Amino acid sequence: MKLRDEQYGGYYGEVNYELEHRRDYPKGGIATARLLWSFAAAYRVTGEPQLAEYAHHAYHFLTGALMDEQHQGIYWSVDYTGQPLDTRKHVYNQAFAVYALSEYYRATSVEAAREQAISLFHLIETTGYDATIGAYREEFDRFWQEQPNEMLSENGVIADITMNTHIHVLEAYTTLYRIWPNAEVKAALERLLLILREHMYDEQKRRLNVFFDRNWNSLIDLTSFGHDIEASWLIDDAMRVIDGEQPSYVDMVIGLANRIAEYAIQADGSLMNEQEQDHIDTTRIWWVQAEAMVGFYNAYQRTGDPTFLEKVAGLWSYTRNYMIDSRPGSEWFWSVGDDGQPGTREIAGMWKCPYHNSRFCIELLERMNEQ
């Protein structure tokens, strides 16, 4: 693994479009957790010892340099030497750590990882969840004083509540429940499913609204196609793990998948990015294609409708032809335009690493093997 930093730990902070390794770039908590999840899950599925080594390397950096032993939680980022850089705490970031540590335990049975995941779960529940508004709060400073949600707000708004944070807390707790089937985790999952169904899902538009104020008012007319199809299979996964299937939740899963299949798939088989009011962003983003393949395959498993399999095949054909960078030492492009040409954003960095795309591979391997 050419990005492994043997001197300071973790993995180098960025690979730019020219495939230059930016060894002096910051190392992010989200990227490190995603790398840990990816290597751990790949090792669990394939049994390849080298993948376990890569996972161990990420684990030690996440629980060492990125974990605030004094004030709890995972930093947003550290510098390339492992010194704290951006010490804010975000519930989204903590959730990814829970997700990664739980998967690492599934793969390796390292008990310390399970205990660390449980500890972060309690931190999110006691500090991150706000019972007065019935939602998970977003951003805090190092000392867990709430701050404006700069890191998970976009499109010109600052949101008190985001769909994005809630679906990733959901996925984290789903994996945690697999290794620790505790009543508290189950109750939190049931609450999250209810939040998504009652507060975030727009049944008429068959979408999840994205940004909210503290009174649950939607702040913007925005459809995030990638998050909707990702959420569809994450909701289904959570229902299965707690044996909590309900007709209204199943309707939400299928409603999300049908809406995207009918409206957002392009003629070339790819999935557009988002729609804000009447403006449609047709940029093909790497993670959107990856999550759509899992989401449509899940919808096929749920319904038996072969149309969803056709969507998976079209997405994979597009991804193989346009999204995967064939240059040695690269992976998927960040984005591709209408003309089939890739954008020039980084190949790996604070937000992008082999997580969505590796998860797509792992999910389909496991689902196909189950049949």
Coordinates of C-alpha atoms in Angstrom, one line a residue:
M1 CA 0.0 0.0 0.0
K2 CA 1.9 3.0 -1.3
L3 CA 0.0 5.6 0.8
R4 CA 0.9 4.0 4.2
D5 CA 3.0 6.4 6.2
E6 CA 5.6 4.3 8.0
Q7 CA 7.2 7.3 9.7
Y8 CA 4.2 9.1 11.3
G9 CA 1.5 6.6 11.1
G10 CA -1.8 6.4 9.2
Y11 CA -2.0 7.1 5.5
Y12 CA -0.9 10.1 3.5
G13 CA -3.4 12.9 3.4
E14 CA -3.9 13.4 -0.3
V15 CA -3.2 12.1 -3.8
N16 CA -3.9 14.8 -6.3
Y17 CA -5.2 14.4 -9.8
E18 CA -1.6 14.1 -11.1
L19 CA -1.2 11.1 -8.7
E20 CA 1.4 12.9 -6.6
H21 CA 1.4 11.8 -3.0
R22 CA 1.0 14.8 -0.7
R23 CA 2.8 13.5 2.3
D24 CA 2.7 16.8 4.3
Y25 CA -1.1 17.1 4.0
P26 CA -3.5 16.8 7.0
K27 CA -4.9 13.4 7.9
G28 CA -8.6 13.3 8.5
G29 CA -10.7 11.4 11.0
I30 CA -13.3 10.5 8.4
A31 CA -10.8 9.3 5.8
T32 CA -9.0 7.2 8.4
A33 CA -12.2 5.6 9.7
R34 CA -13.2 4.9 6.1
L35 CA -9.9 3.3 5.3
L36 CA -10.1 1.2 8.5
W37 CA -13.6 0.0 7.6
S38 CA -12.6 -0.8 4.0
F39 CA -9.5 -2.8 4.9
A40 CA -11.3 -4.6 7.7
A41 CA -14.3 -5.5 5.7
A42 CA -12.2 -6.7 2.8
Y43 CA -10.1 -8.8 5.1
R44 CA -13.2 -10.3 6.7
V45 CA -14.6 -11.3 3.3
T46 CA -11.4 -12.4 1.5
G47 CA -9.2 -13.5 4.4
E48 CA -6.1 -12.0 2.7
P49 CA -3.5 -11.3 5.5
Q50 CA -2.1 -8.2 3.9
L51 CA -5.5 -6.5 4.2
A52 CA -5.4 -7.2 7.9
E53 CA -2.1 -5.5 8.2
Y54 CA -3.5 -2.4 6.4
A55 CA -6.4 -2.4 8.8
H56 CA -4.2 -2.7 11.9
H57 CA -2.2 0.3 10.6
A58 CA -5.4 2.5 10.2
Y59 CA -6.7 1.3 13.6
H60 CA -3.6 2.4 15.5
F61 CA -3.7 5.8 13.9
L62 CA -7.5 6.3 14.5
T63 CA -7.3 5.3 18.2
G64 CA -3.9 7.0 18.7
A65 CA -3.3 10.3 17.0
L66 CA -7.0 11.0 16.1
M67 CA -8.6 10.1 19.5
D68 CA -8.8 12.9 22.1
E69 CA -8.0 11.0 25.3
Q70 CA -8.5 14.1 27.4
H71 CA -11.9 15.3 26.1
Q72 CA -13.2 12.2 24.3
G73 CA -14.1 11.7 20.7
I74 CA -12.3 11.8 17.4
Y75 CA -10.7 15.0 16.0
W76 CA -11.7 16.3 12.6
S77 CA -8.0 16.2 11.5
V78 CA -4.4 16.0 12.6
D79 CA -1.4 17.3 10.7
Y80 CA 0.8 14.9 8.8
T81 CA 2.9 14.1 11.9
G82 CA -0.2 13.2 13.9
Q83 CA -0.5 16.4 16.0
P84 CA -4.0 17.8 16.5
L85 CA -4.9 20.3 13.8
D86 CA -8.7 20.7 13.6
T87 CA -10.0 19.7 17.0
R88 CA -13.7 20.1 16.4
K89 CA -15.9 17.1 17.1
H90 CA -18.7 16.2 14.7
V91 CA -21.3 13.5 15.3
Y92 CA -20.8 12.4 11.7
N93 CA -17.1 11.9 12.4
Q94 CA -17.8 10.0 15.6
A95 CA -20.3 7.8 13.8
F96 CA -17.8 6.8 11.2
A97 CA -15.4 5.8 14.0
V98 CA -18.1 3.6 15.5
Y99 CA -18.7 2.0 12.1
A100 CA -15.1 1.4 11.4
L101 CA -14.2 0.0 14.9
S102 CA -17.2 -2.3 14.8
E103 CA -16.2 -3.7 11.4
Y104 CA -12.6 -4.1 12.6
Y105 CA -13.9 -6.1 15.5
R106 CA -16.0 -8.2 13.2
A107 CA -12.9 -9.0 11.1
T108 CA -10.2 -9.4 13.9
S109 CA -12.0 -9.9 17.2
V110 CA -9.7 -7.3 18.8
E111 CA -11.7 -6.6 22.0
A112 CA -10.3 -3.1 22.5
A113 CA -11.9 -2.0 19.3
R114 CA -15.3 -3.2 20.4
E115 CA -14.9 -1.4 23.7
Q116 CA -13.9 1.8 21.9
A117 CA -16.9 1.5 19.6
I118 CA -19.2 1.1 22.6
S119 CA -17.6 4.1 24.4
L120 CA -18.1 6.3 21.3
F121 CA -21.7 5.1 21.1
H122 CA -22.4 6.3 24.6
L123 CA -20.7 9.6 23.9
I124 CA -22.9 10.2 20.8
E125 CA -26.0 9.2 22.8
T126 CA -25.3 11.3 25.9
T127 CA -23.8 14.4 24.2
G128 CA -24.9 14.2 20.5
Y129 CA -28.5 13.3 20.8
D130 CA -30.9 16.1 21.8
A131 CA -34.1 14.7 23.2
T132 CA -35.8 18.2 23.2
I133 CA -35.8 18.3 19.4
G134 CA -35.7 14.5 18.8
A135 CA -32.6 14.6 16.6
Y136 CA -28.8 14.2 16.7
R137 CA -26.9 17.4 16.9
E138 CA -24.1 18.1 14.5
E139 CA -21.0 20.0 15.3
F140 CA -19.1 20.7 18.6
D141 CA -15.7 22.2 19.5
R142 CA -13.1 20.1 21.2
F143 CA -14.7 20.5 24.6
W144 CA -18.2 19.5 23.3
Q145 CA -19.7 22.9 23.2
E146 CA -22.2 23.0 20.3
Q147 CA -21.1 25.1 17.3
P148 CA -22.7 26.1 14.0
N149 CA -22.7 23.1 11.6
E150 CA -20.1 24.3 9.1
M151 CA -18.8 20.9 8.1
L152 CA -22.1 19.2 7.1
S153 CA -24.0 22.2 5.7
E154 CA -23.9 23.1 2.0
N155 CA -26.0 24.9 -0.7
G156 CA -25.9 28.2 1.1
V157 CA -27.5 27.1 4.4
I158 CA -26.3 26.3 7.9
A159 CA -28.4 23.3 9.1
D160 CA -29.1 22.4 12.7
I161 CA -30.1 18.9 11.6
T162 CA -29.0 17.0 8.5
M163 CA -30.2 13.8 6.9
N164 CA -26.5 12.9 6.1
T165 CA -25.5 12.7 9.8
H166 CA -28.6 10.6 10.6
I167 CA -28.1 8.0 7.9
H168 CA -24.5 7.5 8.9
V169 CA -25.3 7.2 12.6
L170 CA -27.8 4.6 11.4
E171 CA -25.2 2.6 9.5
A172 CA -22.8 2.9 12.4
Y173 CA -25.2 1.6 15.0
T174 CA -26.3 -1.2 12.6
T175 CA -22.8 -2.6 12.5
L176 CA -22.3 -2.0 16.2
Y177 CA -25.5 -4.0 16.9
R178 CA -24.0 -6.9 14.9
I179 CA -21.1 -7.1 17.4
W180 CA -23.0 -5.9 20.5
P181 CA -26.7 -6.7 20.4
N182 CA -27.5 -4.5 23.3
A183 CA -31.0 -3.1 24.0
E184 CA -29.7 0.5 24.1
V185 CA -28.4 0.2 20.5
K186 CA -31.6 -1.4 19.3
A187 CA -33.6 1.4 20.9
A188 CA -31.4 4.0 19.2
L189 CA -31.8 2.2 15.8
E190 CA -35.6 2.1 16.2
R191 CA -35.6 5.8 17.0
L192 CA -33.4 6.6 14.0
L193 CA -35.7 4.7 11.7
L194 CA -38.7 6.6 13.1
I195 CA -36.8 9.9 12.6
L196 CA -36.1 9.1 9.0
R197 CA -39.7 8.0 8.3
E198 CA -41.6 10.7 10.3
H199 CA -39.4 13.8 9.9
M200 CA -37.1 13.4 6.9
Y201 CA -39.0 11.3 4.3
D202 CA -41.3 13.3 1.9
E203 CA -43.8 10.6 0.9
Q204 CA -45.2 12.7 -1.9
K205 CA -41.8 13.5 -3.5
R206 CA -40.4 10.1 -2.5
R207 CA -37.2 11.6 -1.2
L208 CA -35.4 12.4 2.1
N209 CA -35.2 16.1 2.8
V210 CA -31.6 17.1 3.5
F211 CA -31.3 20.2 5.8
F212 CA -33.5 21.3 8.7
D213 CA -33.7 23.9 11.4
R214 CA -34.3 22.9 15.1
N215 CA -38.0 22.9 14.5
W216 CA -37.8 20.4 11.7
N217 CA -38.5 22.9 9.0
S218 CA -36.9 21.9 5.7
L219 CA -34.4 24.6 4.7
I220 CA -34.1 24.0 1.0
D221 CA -35.8 22.2 -1.9
L222 CA -33.0 19.8 -2.5
T223 CA -33.0 16.2 -3.7
S224 CA -29.7 14.3 -3.2
F225 CA -30.0 11.3 -5.4
G226 CA -26.9 9.6 -4.0
H227 CA -27.9 9.9 -0.4
D228 CA -31.5 8.8 -1.2
I229 CA -30.4 5.5 -2.8
E230 CA -27.7 5.0 -0.2
A231 CA -30.2 5.5 2.6
S232 CA -32.7 3.1 1.0
W233 CA -30.4 0.1 1.6
L234 CA -29.0 1.3 4.9
I235 CA -32.6 1.5 6.2
D236 CA -33.3 -2.0 5.0
D237 CA -30.1 -3.2 6.6
A238 CA -31.0 -1.7 9.9
M239 CA -34.5 -3.2 9.8
R240 CA -33.0 -6.7 9.1
V241 CA -30.4 -6.6 11.9
I242 CA -32.9 -5.7 14.6
D243 CA -35.7 -7.8 13.1
G244 CA -37.7 -4.5 12.9
E245 CA -39.4 -4.6 9.5
Q246 CA -42.5 -2.4 9.3
P247 CA -44.6 -1.8 6.2
S248 CA -44.1 2.0 6.3
Y249 CA -40.3 1.6 6.3
V250 CA -40.4 -0.9 3.5
D251 CA -42.6 1.5 1.5
M252 CA -39.9 4.2 2.2
V253 CA -37.1 1.9 0.9
I254 CA -39.0 1.0 -2.3
G255 CA -40.2 4.6 -2.8
L256 CA -36.7 6.0 -2.7
A257 CA -35.4 3.4 -5.1
N258 CA -38.3 3.7 -7.6
R259 CA -38.1 7.5 -7.6
I260 CA -34.5 7.5 -8.6
A261 CA -34.9 4.6 -11.1
E262 CA -37.7 6.5 -12.8
Y263 CA -36.2 10.0 -12.7
A264 CA -32.5 10.3 -12.1
I265 CA -30.8 7.6 -14.2
Q266 CA -29.2 9.0 -17.3
A267 CA -29.4 7.5 -20.8
D268 CA -25.8 6.2 -20.4
G269 CA -26.8 4.3 -17.3
S270 CA -25.2 6.7 -14.8
L271 CA -26.9 8.5 -11.9
M272 CA -26.9 12.3 -11.8
N273 CA -25.9 14.1 -8.6
E274 CA -28.7 16.3 -7.2
Q275 CA -31.5 18.6 -8.0
E276 CA -32.1 22.0 -6.2
Q277 CA -35.5 23.4 -7.1
D278 CA -35.4 23.4 -10.9
H279 CA -31.6 23.2 -11.3
I280 CA -30.3 19.7 -12.0
D281 CA -26.7 18.8 -11.4
T282 CA -25.9 16.0 -13.8
T283 CA -22.3 15.6 -12.7
R284 CA -21.5 11.9 -12.1
I285 CA -19.9 11.6 -8.7
W286 CA -17.9 8.5 -7.8
W287 CA -19.7 7.6 -4.6
V288 CA -23.1 8.2 -6.1
Q289 CA -22.5 5.5 -8.7
A290 CA -21.2 3.1 -6.1
E291 CA -24.1 3.5 -3.7
A292 CA -26.6 3.3 -6.5
M293 CA -25.4 -0.1 -7.5
V294 CA -25.9 -1.4 -3.9
G295 CA -29.2 0.4 -3.5
F296 CA -30.7 -1.0 -6.7
Y297 CA -29.4 -4.5 -6.0
N298 CA -31.0 -4.3 -2.6
A299 CA -34.3 -3.1 -4.2
Y300 CA -34.1 -6.1 -6.6
Q301 CA -33.6 -8.5 -3.6
R302 CA -36.5 -6.8 -1.9
T303 CA -39.0 -6.9 -4.8
G304 CA -37.7 -9.4 -7.4
D305 CA -38.2 -6.7 -10.1
P306 CA -35.6 -7.3 -12.8
T307 CA -35.7 -3.6 -13.8
F308 CA -33.5 -2.9 -10.7
L309 CA -30.9 -5.4 -12.0
E310 CA -30.9 -3.6 -15.3
K311 CA -30.1 -0.4 -13.4
V312 CA -27.1 -2.1 -11.7
A313 CA -25.8 -3.4 -15.0
G314 CA -26.1 0.1 -16.6
L315 CA -24.3 1.8 -13.7
W316 CA -21.5 -0.8 -13.7
S317 CA -21.0 -0.4 -17.5
Y318 CA -20.8 3.4 -17.1
T319 CA -18.4 3.1 -14.1
R320 CA -16.1 0.6 -15.8
N321 CA -15.9 2.7 -19.0
Y322 CA -15.7 6.2 -17.5
M323 CA -15.4 6.4 -13.7
I324 CA -12.4 4.0 -13.0
D325 CA -9.1 5.6 -13.7
S326 CA -6.9 3.2 -15.6
R327 CA -3.6 5.0 -14.7
P328 CA -1.4 2.8 -12.5
G329 CA -1.6 3.8 -8.9
S330 CA -5.0 5.4 -9.2
E331 CA -8.6 4.3 -8.4
W332 CA -11.9 6.0 -9.3
F333 CA -12.1 9.6 -10.5
W334 CA -13.9 12.0 -8.2
S335 CA -16.4 13.0 -10.9
V336 CA -17.1 12.7 -14.7
G337 CA -19.0 15.3 -16.7
D338 CA -21.7 15.1 -19.3
D339 CA -19.0 14.8 -22.0
G340 CA -17.5 11.7 -20.4
Q341 CA -14.4 13.6 -19.3
P342 CA -13.1 13.3 -15.7
G343 CA -12.9 16.2 -13.3
T344 CA -9.5 17.1 -11.9
R345 CA -10.2 17.0 -8.2
E346 CA -8.0 14.8 -6.0
I347 CA -8.0 11.0 -6.3
A348 CA -7.8 10.6 -2.6
G349 CA -8.1 13.0 0.3
M350 CA -10.0 14.1 3.4
W351 CA -13.4 12.9 2.0
K352 CA -12.4 10.4 -0.8
C353 CA -10.8 7.1 -0.3
P354 CA -11.6 3.5 -1.3
Y355 CA -14.7 3.3 0.9
H356 CA -17.9 3.7 -1.2
N357 CA -16.4 1.8 -4.1
S358 CA -14.9 -1.0 -2.0
R359 CA -18.2 -1.2 0.0
F360 CA -20.1 -1.7 -3.3
C361 CA -17.8 -4.6 -4.2
I362 CA -18.1 -6.2 -0.7
E363 CA -21.8 -5.7 -0.5
L364 CA -22.5 -7.3 -3.9
L365 CA -20.1 -10.2 -3.2
E366 CA -21.8 -11.0 0.1
R367 CA -25.4 -10.6 -1.3
M368 CA -24.7 -12.8 -4.3
N369 CA -23.1 -15.4 -2.1
E370 CA -26.2 -15.5 0.1
Q371 CA -28.4 -16.5 -2.8

